[in-house]
Amino acid sequence: MKILATRLKDLREGRRIYQREMAEMLGLSMRGYQSYETNTSEPKLETLVFLADYFNVSVDYLLGRTDVPGMRKKSSREKQD
């Protein structure tokens, strides 16, 4: 997904983090992480969730399903349903 690659790169650069640092956080080789940003491979679900949490965005934002980056917390009323 090109949108995922673009958003990962933009988020990482926005935090001024090197690809090597991201790779280390994810337990990947630098080449492995670079493949996400060059759209030659896609992360596993658990990695996507980690990335969304790390950058404080939703998985939907990373995948291009929404253009709203912020995560919305469920209200106590929604949790009961």
PDB file of N, CA and C in Angstrom:
ATOM      1  N   MET A   1       0.835  -1.183   0.000  1.00  0.00           N
ATOM      2  CA  MET A   1       0.000   0.000   0.000  1.00  0.00           C
ATOM      3  C   MET A   1       0.879   1.245   0.000  1.00  0.00           C
ATOM      4  N   LYS A   2       0.767   1.986  -1.047  1.00  0.00           N
ATOM      5  CA  LYS A   2       1.582   3.193  -1.152  1.00  0.00           C
ATOM      6  C   LYS A   2       1.265   4.194  -0.046  1.00  0.00           C
ATOM      7  N   ILE A   3      -0.011   4.300   0.324  1.00  0.00           N
ATOM      8  CA  ILE A   3      -0.387   5.259   1.363  1.00  0.00           C
ATOM      9  C   ILE A   3       0.282   4.895   2.691  1.00  0.00           C
ATOM     10  N   LEU A   4       0.362   3.616   2.998  1.00  0.00           N
ATOM     11  CA  LEU A   4       1.026   3.170   4.232  1.00  0.00           C
ATOM     12  C   LEU A   4       2.495   3.568   4.197  1.00  0.00           C
ATOM     13  N   ALA A   5       3.154   3.315   3.095  1.00  0.00           N
ATOM     14  CA  ALA A   5       4.570   3.663   2.957  1.00  0.00           C
ATOM     15  C   ALA A   5       4.787   5.159   3.151  1.00  0.00           C
ATOM     16  N   THR A   6       3.944   5.950   2.523  1.00  0.00           N
ATOM     17  CA  THR A   6       4.060   7.410   2.612  1.00  0.00           C
ATOM     18  C   THR A   6       3.819   7.898   4.028  1.00  0.00           C
ATOM     19  N   ARG A   7       2.779   7.375   4.661  1.00  0.00           N
ATOM     20  CA  ARG A   7       2.454   7.835   6.012  1.00  0.00           C
ATOM     21  C   ARG A   7       3.501   7.412   7.028  1.00  0.00           C
ATOM     22  N   LEU A   8       4.033   6.210   6.893  1.00  0.00           N
ATOM     23  CA  LEU A   8       5.097   5.789   7.809  1.00  0.00           C
ATOM     24  C   LEU A   8       6.303   6.711   7.694  1.00  0.00           C
ATOM     25  N   LYS A   9       6.686   7.010   6.475  1.00  0.00           N
ATOM     26  CA  LYS A   9       7.842   7.881   6.267  1.00  0.00           C
ATOM     27  C   LYS A   9       7.577   9.276   6.830  1.00  0.00           C
ATOM     28  N   ASP A  10       6.405   9.829   6.540  1.00  0.00           N
ATOM     29  CA  ASP A  10       6.071  11.164   7.032  1.00  0.00           C
ATOM     30  C   ASP A  10       6.042  11.215   8.559  1.00  0.00           C
ATOM     31  N   LEU A  11       5.442  10.219   9.174  1.00  0.00           N
ATOM     32  CA  LEU A  11       5.373  10.184  10.639  1.00  0.00           C
ATOM     33  C   LEU A  11       6.766  10.053  11.251  1.00  0.00           C
ATOM     34  N   ARG A  12       7.574   9.171  10.676  1.00  0.00           N
ATOM     35  CA  ARG A  12       8.934   8.970  11.191  1.00  0.00           C
ATOM     36  C   ARG A  12       9.753  10.246  11.054  1.00  0.00           C
ATOM     37  N   GLU A  13       9.711  10.853   9.889  1.00  0.00           N
ATOM     38  CA  GLU A  13      10.478  12.083   9.675  1.00  0.00           C
ATOM     39  C   GLU A  13       9.962  13.221  10.555  1.00  0.00           C
ATOM     40  N   GLY A  14       8.663  13.234  10.797  1.00  0.00           N
ATOM     41  CA  GLY A  14       8.089  14.256  11.671  1.00  0.00           C
ATOM     42  C   GLY A  14       8.623  14.178  13.093  1.00  0.00           C
ATOM     43  N   ARG A  15       9.004  12.990  13.497  1.00  0.00           N
ATOM     44  CA  ARG A  15       9.597  12.805  14.828  1.00  0.00           C
ATOM     45  C   ARG A  15      11.124  12.824  14.788  1.00  0.00           C
ATOM     46  N   ARG A  16      11.661  13.031  13.603  1.00  0.00           N
ATOM     47  CA  ARG A  16      13.121  13.063  13.406  1.00  0.00           C
ATOM     48  C   ARG A  16      13.798  11.781  13.901  1.00  0.00           C
ATOM     49  N   ILE A  17      13.252  10.684  13.452  1.00  0.00           N
ATOM     50  CA  ILE A  17      13.773   9.362  13.811  1.00  0.00           C
ATOM     51  C   ILE A  17      14.379   8.747  12.554  1.00  0.00           C
ATOM     52  N   TYR A  18      15.532   8.143  12.698  1.00  0.00           N
ATOM     53  CA  TYR A  18      16.177   7.468  11.578  1.00  0.00           C
ATOM     54  C   TYR A  18      15.526   6.111  11.337  1.00  0.00           C
ATOM     55  N   GLN A  19      15.621   5.654  10.095  1.00  0.00           N
ATOM     56  CA  GLN A  19      15.098   4.330   9.762  1.00  0.00           C
ATOM     57  C   GLN A  19      15.738   3.250  10.629  1.00  0.00           C
ATOM     58  N   ARG A  20      16.998   3.393  10.912  1.00  0.00           N
ATOM     59  CA  ARG A  20      17.703   2.409  11.745  1.00  0.00           C
ATOM     60  C   ARG A  20      17.076   2.320  13.135  1.00  0.00           C
ATOM     61  N   GLU A  21      16.697   3.463  13.700  1.00  0.00           N
ATOM     62  CA  GLU A  21      16.061   3.473  15.022  1.00  0.00           C
ATOM     63  C   GLU A  21      14.704   2.771  14.981  1.00  0.00           C
ATOM     64  N   MET A  22      13.931   3.025  13.939  1.00  0.00           N
ATOM     65  CA  MET A  22      12.636   2.365  13.803  1.00  0.00           C
ATOM     66  C   MET A  22      12.822   0.863  13.669  1.00  0.00           C
ATOM     67  N   ALA A  23      13.781   0.477  12.869  1.00  0.00           N
ATOM     68  CA  ALA A  23      14.050  -0.947  12.681  1.00  0.00           C
ATOM     69  C   ALA A  23      14.400  -1.615  14.011  1.00  0.00           C
ATOM     70  N   GLU A  24      15.241  -0.973  14.796  1.00  0.00           N
ATOM     71  CA  GLU A  24      15.623  -1.527  16.097  1.00  0.00           C
ATOM     72  C   GLU A  24      14.421  -1.662  17.024  1.00  0.00           C
ATOM     73  N   MET A  25      13.550  -0.641  17.048  1.00  0.00           N
ATOM     74  CA  MET A  25      12.353  -0.704  17.896  1.00  0.00           C
ATOM     75  C   MET A  25      11.450  -1.868  17.509  1.00  0.00           C
ATOM     76  N   LEU A  26      11.418  -2.167  16.213  1.00  0.00           N
ATOM     77  CA  LEU A  26      10.545  -3.218  15.709  1.00  0.00           C
ATOM     78  C   LEU A  26      11.225  -4.579  15.667  1.00  0.00           C
ATOM     79  N   GLY A  27      12.509  -4.622  15.989  1.00  0.00           N
ATOM     80  CA  GLY A  27      13.243  -5.888  15.935  1.00  0.00           C
ATOM     81  C   GLY A  27      13.470  -6.367  14.518  1.00  0.00           C
ATOM     82  N   LEU A  28      13.655  -5.402  13.615  1.00  0.00           N
ATOM     83  CA  LEU A  28      13.874  -5.715  12.201  1.00  0.00           C
ATOM     84  C   LEU A  28      15.255  -5.268  11.762  1.00  0.00           C
ATOM     85  N   SER A  29      15.682  -5.776  10.616  1.00  0.00           N
ATOM     86  CA  SER A  29      16.882  -5.229   9.994  1.00  0.00           C
ATOM     87  C   SER A  29      16.477  -3.880   9.396  1.00  0.00           C
ATOM     88  N   MET A  30      17.467  -3.054   9.139  1.00  0.00           N
ATOM     89  CA  MET A  30      17.161  -1.764   8.530  1.00  0.00           C
ATOM     90  C   MET A  30      16.505  -1.976   7.166  1.00  0.00           C
ATOM     91  N   ARG A  31      16.986  -2.942   6.418  1.00  0.00           N
ATOM     92  CA  ARG A  31      16.416  -3.253   5.103  1.00  0.00           C
ATOM     93  C   ARG A  31      14.944  -3.676   5.243  1.00  0.00           C
ATOM     94  N   GLY A  32      14.661  -4.432   6.307  1.00  0.00           N
ATOM     95  CA  GLY A  32      13.288  -4.860   6.557  1.00  0.00           C
ATOM     96  C   GLY A  32      12.360  -3.682   6.782  1.00  0.00           C
ATOM     97  N   TYR A  33      12.812  -2.709   7.581  1.00  0.00           N
ATOM     98  CA  TYR A  33      11.990  -1.534   7.809  1.00  0.00           C
ATOM     99  C   TYR A  33      11.889  -0.685   6.536  1.00  0.00           C
ATOM    100  N   GLN A  34      12.993  -0.529   5.833  1.00  0.00           N
ATOM    101  CA  GLN A  34      12.981   0.263   4.604  1.00  0.00           C
ATOM    102  C   GLN A  34      11.958  -0.284   3.604  1.00  0.00           C
ATOM    103  N   SER A  35      11.774  -1.587   3.615  1.00  0.00           N
ATOM    104  CA  SER A  35      10.821  -2.182   2.671  1.00  0.00           C
ATOM    105  C   SER A  35       9.394  -1.709   2.941  1.00  0.00           C
ATOM    106  N   TYR A  36       9.087  -1.325   4.180  1.00  0.00           N
ATOM    107  CA  TYR A  36       7.770  -0.755   4.476  1.00  0.00           C
ATOM    108  C   TYR A  36       7.637   0.621   3.832  1.00  0.00           C
ATOM    109  N   GLU A  37       8.676   1.418   3.937  1.00  0.00           N
ATOM    110  CA  GLU A  37       8.631   2.786   3.411  1.00  0.00           C
ATOM    111  C   GLU A  37       8.797   2.861   1.894  1.00  0.00           C
ATOM    112  N   THR A  38       9.282   1.798   1.293  1.00  0.00           N
ATOM    113  CA  THR A  38       9.423   1.780  -0.167  1.00  0.00           C
ATOM    114  C   THR A  38       8.316   0.959  -0.822  1.00  0.00           C
ATOM    115  N   ASN A  39       7.374   0.525  -0.010  1.00  0.00           N
ATOM    116  CA  ASN A  39       6.203  -0.201  -0.492  1.00  0.00           C
ATOM    117  C   ASN A  39       6.559  -1.523  -1.172  1.00  0.00           C
ATOM    118  N   THR A  40       7.619  -2.171  -0.689  1.00  0.00           N
ATOM    119  CA  THR A  40       7.970  -3.479  -1.245  1.00  0.00           C
ATOM    120  C   THR A  40       7.539  -4.622  -0.329  1.00  0.00           C
ATOM    121  N   SER A  41       7.133  -4.306   0.900  1.00  0.00           N
ATOM    122  CA  SER A  41       6.499  -5.291   1.775  1.00  0.00           C
ATOM    123  C   SER A  41       5.621  -4.550   2.771  1.00  0.00           C
ATOM    124  N   GLU A  42       4.749  -5.297   3.426  1.00  0.00           N
ATOM    125  CA  GLU A  42       3.823  -4.708   4.384  1.00  0.00           C
ATOM    126  C   GLU A  42       4.023  -5.356   5.749  1.00  0.00           C
ATOM    127  N   PRO A  43       3.864  -4.565   6.801  1.00  0.00           N
ATOM    128  CA  PRO A  43       4.041  -5.108   8.147  1.00  0.00           C
ATOM    129  C   PRO A  43       2.917  -6.056   8.543  1.00  0.00           C
ATOM    130  N   LYS A  44       3.226  -6.959   9.457  1.00  0.00           N
ATOM    131  CA  LYS A  44       2.218  -7.841  10.037  1.00  0.00           C
ATOM    132  C   LYS A  44       1.278  -7.004  10.891  1.00  0.00           C
ATOM    133  N   LEU A  45       0.136  -7.559  11.218  1.00  0.00           N
ATOM    134  CA  LEU A  45      -0.866  -6.849  12.007  1.00  0.00           C
ATOM    135  C   LEU A  45      -0.298  -6.353  13.332  1.00  0.00           C
ATOM    136  N   GLU A  46       0.436  -7.193  14.047  1.00  0.00           N
ATOM    137  CA  GLU A  46       0.980  -6.768  15.344  1.00  0.00           C
ATOM    138  C   GLU A  46       1.958  -5.606  15.187  1.00  0.00           C
ATOM    139  N   THR A  47       2.679  -5.561  14.087  1.00  0.00           N
ATOM    140  CA  THR A  47       3.595  -4.453  13.820  1.00  0.00           C
ATOM    141  C   THR A  47       2.821  -3.190  13.485  1.00  0.00           C
ATOM    142  N   LEU A  48       1.742  -3.336  12.719  1.00  0.00           N
ATOM    143  CA  LEU A  48       0.891  -2.186  12.402  1.00  0.00           C
ATOM    144  C   LEU A  48       0.312  -1.569  13.670  1.00  0.00           C
ATOM    145  N   VAL A  49      -0.146  -2.409  14.579  1.00  0.00           N
ATOM    146  CA  VAL A  49      -0.709  -1.919  15.838  1.00  0.00           C
ATOM    147  C   VAL A  49       0.370  -1.204  16.648  1.00  0.00           C
ATOM    148  N   PHE A  50       1.571  -1.776  16.708  1.00  0.00           N
ATOM    149  CA  PHE A  50       2.673  -1.128  17.420  1.00  0.00           C
ATOM    150  C   PHE A  50       2.956   0.246  16.817  1.00  0.00           C
ATOM    151  N   LEU A  51       3.038   0.315  15.494  1.00  0.00           N
ATOM    152  CA  LEU A  51       3.331   1.578  14.819  1.00  0.00           C
ATOM    153  C   LEU A  51       2.234   2.617  15.080  1.00  0.00           C
ATOM    154  N   ALA A  52       0.987   2.190  15.019  1.00  0.00           N
ATOM    155  CA  ALA A  52      -0.127   3.105  15.294  1.00  0.00           C
ATOM    156  C   ALA A  52      -0.038   3.639  16.717  1.00  0.00           C
ATOM    157  N   ASP A  53       0.229   2.758  17.672  1.00  0.00           N
ATOM    158  CA  ASP A  53       0.365   3.190  19.068  1.00  0.00           C
ATOM    159  C   ASP A  53       1.565   4.113  19.240  1.00  0.00           C
ATOM    160  N   TYR A  54       2.673   3.759  18.629  1.00  0.00           N
ATOM    161  CA  TYR A  54       3.891   4.554  18.762  1.00  0.00           C
ATOM    162  C   TYR A  54       3.680   5.976  18.242  1.00  0.00           C
ATOM    163  N   PHE A  55       3.042   6.095  17.088  1.00  0.00           N
ATOM    164  CA  PHE A  55       2.834   7.409  16.488  1.00  0.00           C
ATOM    165  C   PHE A  55       1.523   8.066  16.940  1.00  0.00           C
ATOM    166  N   ASN A  56       0.787   7.379  17.798  1.00  0.00           N
ATOM    167  CA  ASN A  56      -0.480   7.880  18.330  1.00  0.00           C
ATOM    168  C   ASN A  56      -1.469   8.223  17.214  1.00  0.00           C
ATOM    169  N   VAL A  57      -1.583   7.298  16.284  1.00  0.00           N
ATOM    170  CA  VAL A  57      -2.552   7.405  15.195  1.00  0.00           C
ATOM    171  C   VAL A  57      -3.328   6.090  15.139  1.00  0.00           C
ATOM    172  N   SER A  58      -4.381   6.068  14.365  1.00  0.00           N
ATOM    173  CA  SER A  58      -5.143   4.824  14.228  1.00  0.00           C
ATOM    174  C   SER A  58      -4.546   3.967  13.112  1.00  0.00           C
ATOM    175  N   VAL A  59      -4.814   2.685  13.188  1.00  0.00           N
ATOM    176  CA  VAL A  59      -4.417   1.784  12.102  1.00  0.00           C
ATOM    177  C   VAL A  59      -5.140   2.207  10.825  1.00  0.00           C
ATOM    178  N   ASP A  60      -6.377   2.650  10.954  1.00  0.00           N
ATOM    179  CA  ASP A  60      -7.117   3.130   9.780  1.00  0.00           C
ATOM    180  C   ASP A  60      -6.388   4.287   9.102  1.00  0.00           C
ATOM    181  N   TYR A  61      -5.804   5.176   9.898  1.00  0.00           N
ATOM    182  CA  TYR A  61      -5.038   6.281   9.318  1.00  0.00           C
ATOM    183  C   TYR A  61      -3.824   5.750   8.559  1.00  0.00           C
ATOM    184  N   LEU A  62      -3.090   4.839   9.173  1.00  0.00           N
ATOM    185  CA  LEU A  62      -1.910   4.276   8.508  1.00  0.00           C
ATOM    186  C   LEU A  62      -2.281   3.617   7.182  1.00  0.00           C
ATOM    187  N   LEU A  63      -3.439   2.959   7.151  1.00  0.00           N
ATOM    188  CA  LEU A  63      -3.852   2.228   5.956  1.00  0.00           C
ATOM    189  C   LEU A  63      -4.598   3.086   4.940  1.00  0.00           C
ATOM    190  N   GLY A  64      -4.824   4.360   5.277  1.00  0.00           N
ATOM    191  CA  GLY A  64      -5.484   5.254   4.336  1.00  0.00           C
ATOM    192  C   GLY A  64      -6.998   5.165   4.343  1.00  0.00           C
ATOM    193  N   ARG A  65      -7.564   4.527   5.357  1.00  0.00           N
ATOM    194  CA  ARG A  65      -9.027   4.429   5.455  1.00  0.00           C
ATOM    195  C   ARG A  65      -9.646   5.710   5.996  1.00  0.00           C
ATOM    196  N   THR A  66      -8.825   6.559   6.579  1.00  0.00           N
ATOM    197  CA  THR A  66      -9.252   7.874   7.044  1.00  0.00           C
ATOM    198  C   THR A  66      -8.075   8.826   6.922  1.00  0.00           C
ATOM    199  N   ASP A  67      -8.374  10.095   6.798  1.00  0.00           N
ATOM    200  CA  ASP A  67      -7.324  11.106   6.753  1.00  0.00           C
ATOM    201  C   ASP A  67      -7.164  11.803   8.096  1.00  0.00           C
ATOM    202  N   VAL A  68      -7.898  11.339   9.093  1.00  0.00           N
ATOM    203  CA  VAL A  68      -7.835  11.900  10.439  1.00  0.00           C
ATOM    204  C   VAL A  68      -6.853  11.050  11.250  1.00  0.00           C
ATOM    205  N   PRO A  69      -5.683  11.599  11.579  1.00  0.00           N
ATOM    206  CA  PRO A  69      -4.661  10.781  12.239  1.00  0.00           C
ATOM    207  C   PRO A  69      -4.962  10.423  13.682  1.00  0.00           C
ATOM    208  N   GLY A  70      -5.643  11.295  14.413  1.00  0.00           N
ATOM    209  CA  GLY A  70      -5.832  11.085  15.841  1.00  0.00           C
ATOM    210  C   GLY A  70      -6.661   9.863  16.168  1.00  0.00           C
ATOM    211  N   MET A  71      -6.334   9.282  17.305  1.00  0.00           N
ATOM    212  CA  MET A  71      -7.100   8.143  17.786  1.00  0.00           C
ATOM    213  C   MET A  71      -8.239   8.662  18.643  1.00  0.00           C
ATOM    214  N   ARG A  72      -9.392   8.048  18.516  1.00  0.00           N
ATOM    215  CA  ARG A  72     -10.549   8.436  19.296  1.00  0.00           C
ATOM    216  C   ARG A  72     -10.768   7.397  20.374  1.00  0.00           C
ATOM    217  N   LYS A  73     -10.763   7.838  21.613  1.00  0.00           N
ATOM    218  CA  LYS A  73     -11.010   6.940  22.734  1.00  0.00           C
ATOM    219  C   LYS A  73     -12.511   6.702  22.842  1.00  0.00           C
ATOM    220  N   LYS A  74     -12.870   5.474  23.168  1.00  0.00           N
ATOM    221  CA  LYS A  74     -14.280   5.169  23.382  1.00  0.00           C
ATOM    222  C   LYS A  74     -14.743   5.781  24.695  1.00  0.00           C
ATOM    223  N   SER A  75     -15.947   6.305  24.671  1.00  0.00           N
ATOM    224  CA  SER A  75     -16.509   6.832  25.906  1.00  0.00           C
ATOM    225  C   SER A  75     -16.957   5.666  26.779  1.00  0.00           C
ATOM    226  N   SER A  76     -17.194   5.915  28.039  1.00  0.00           N
ATOM    227  CA  SER A  76     -17.613   4.853  28.940  1.00  0.00           C
ATOM    228  C   SER A  76     -18.950   4.267  28.478  1.00  0.00           C
ATOM    229  N   ARG A  77     -19.809   5.076  27.888  1.00  0.00           N
ATOM    230  CA  ARG A  77     -21.095   4.594  27.384  1.00  0.00           C
ATOM    231  C   ARG A  77     -20.888   3.620  26.222  1.00  0.00           C
ATOM    232  N   GLU A  78     -19.975   3.912  25.300  1.00  0.00           N
ATOM    233  CA  GLU A  78     -19.696   3.028  24.173  1.00  0.00           C
ATOM    234  C   GLU A  78     -19.091   1.713  24.631  1.00  0.00           C
ATOM    235  N   LYS A  79     -18.278   1.740  25.668  1.00  0.00           N
ATOM    236  CA  LYS A  79     -17.636   0.531  26.180  1.00  0.00           C
ATOM    237  C   LYS A  79     -18.664  -0.457  26.721  1.00  0.00           C
ATOM    238  N   GLN A  80     -19.791   0.049  27.255  1.00  0.00           N
ATOM    239  CA  GLN A  80     -20.813  -0.808  27.818  1.00  0.00           C
ATOM    240  C   GLN A  80     -21.589  -1.554  26.757  1.00  0.00           C
ATOM    241  N   ASP A  81     -21.694  -1.010  25.554  1.00  0.00           N
ATOM    242  CA  ASP A  81     -22.480  -1.630  24.483  1.00  0.00           C
ATOM    243  C   ASP A  81     -21.855  -2.865  23.930  1.00  0.00           C
TER     244      ASP A  81
END
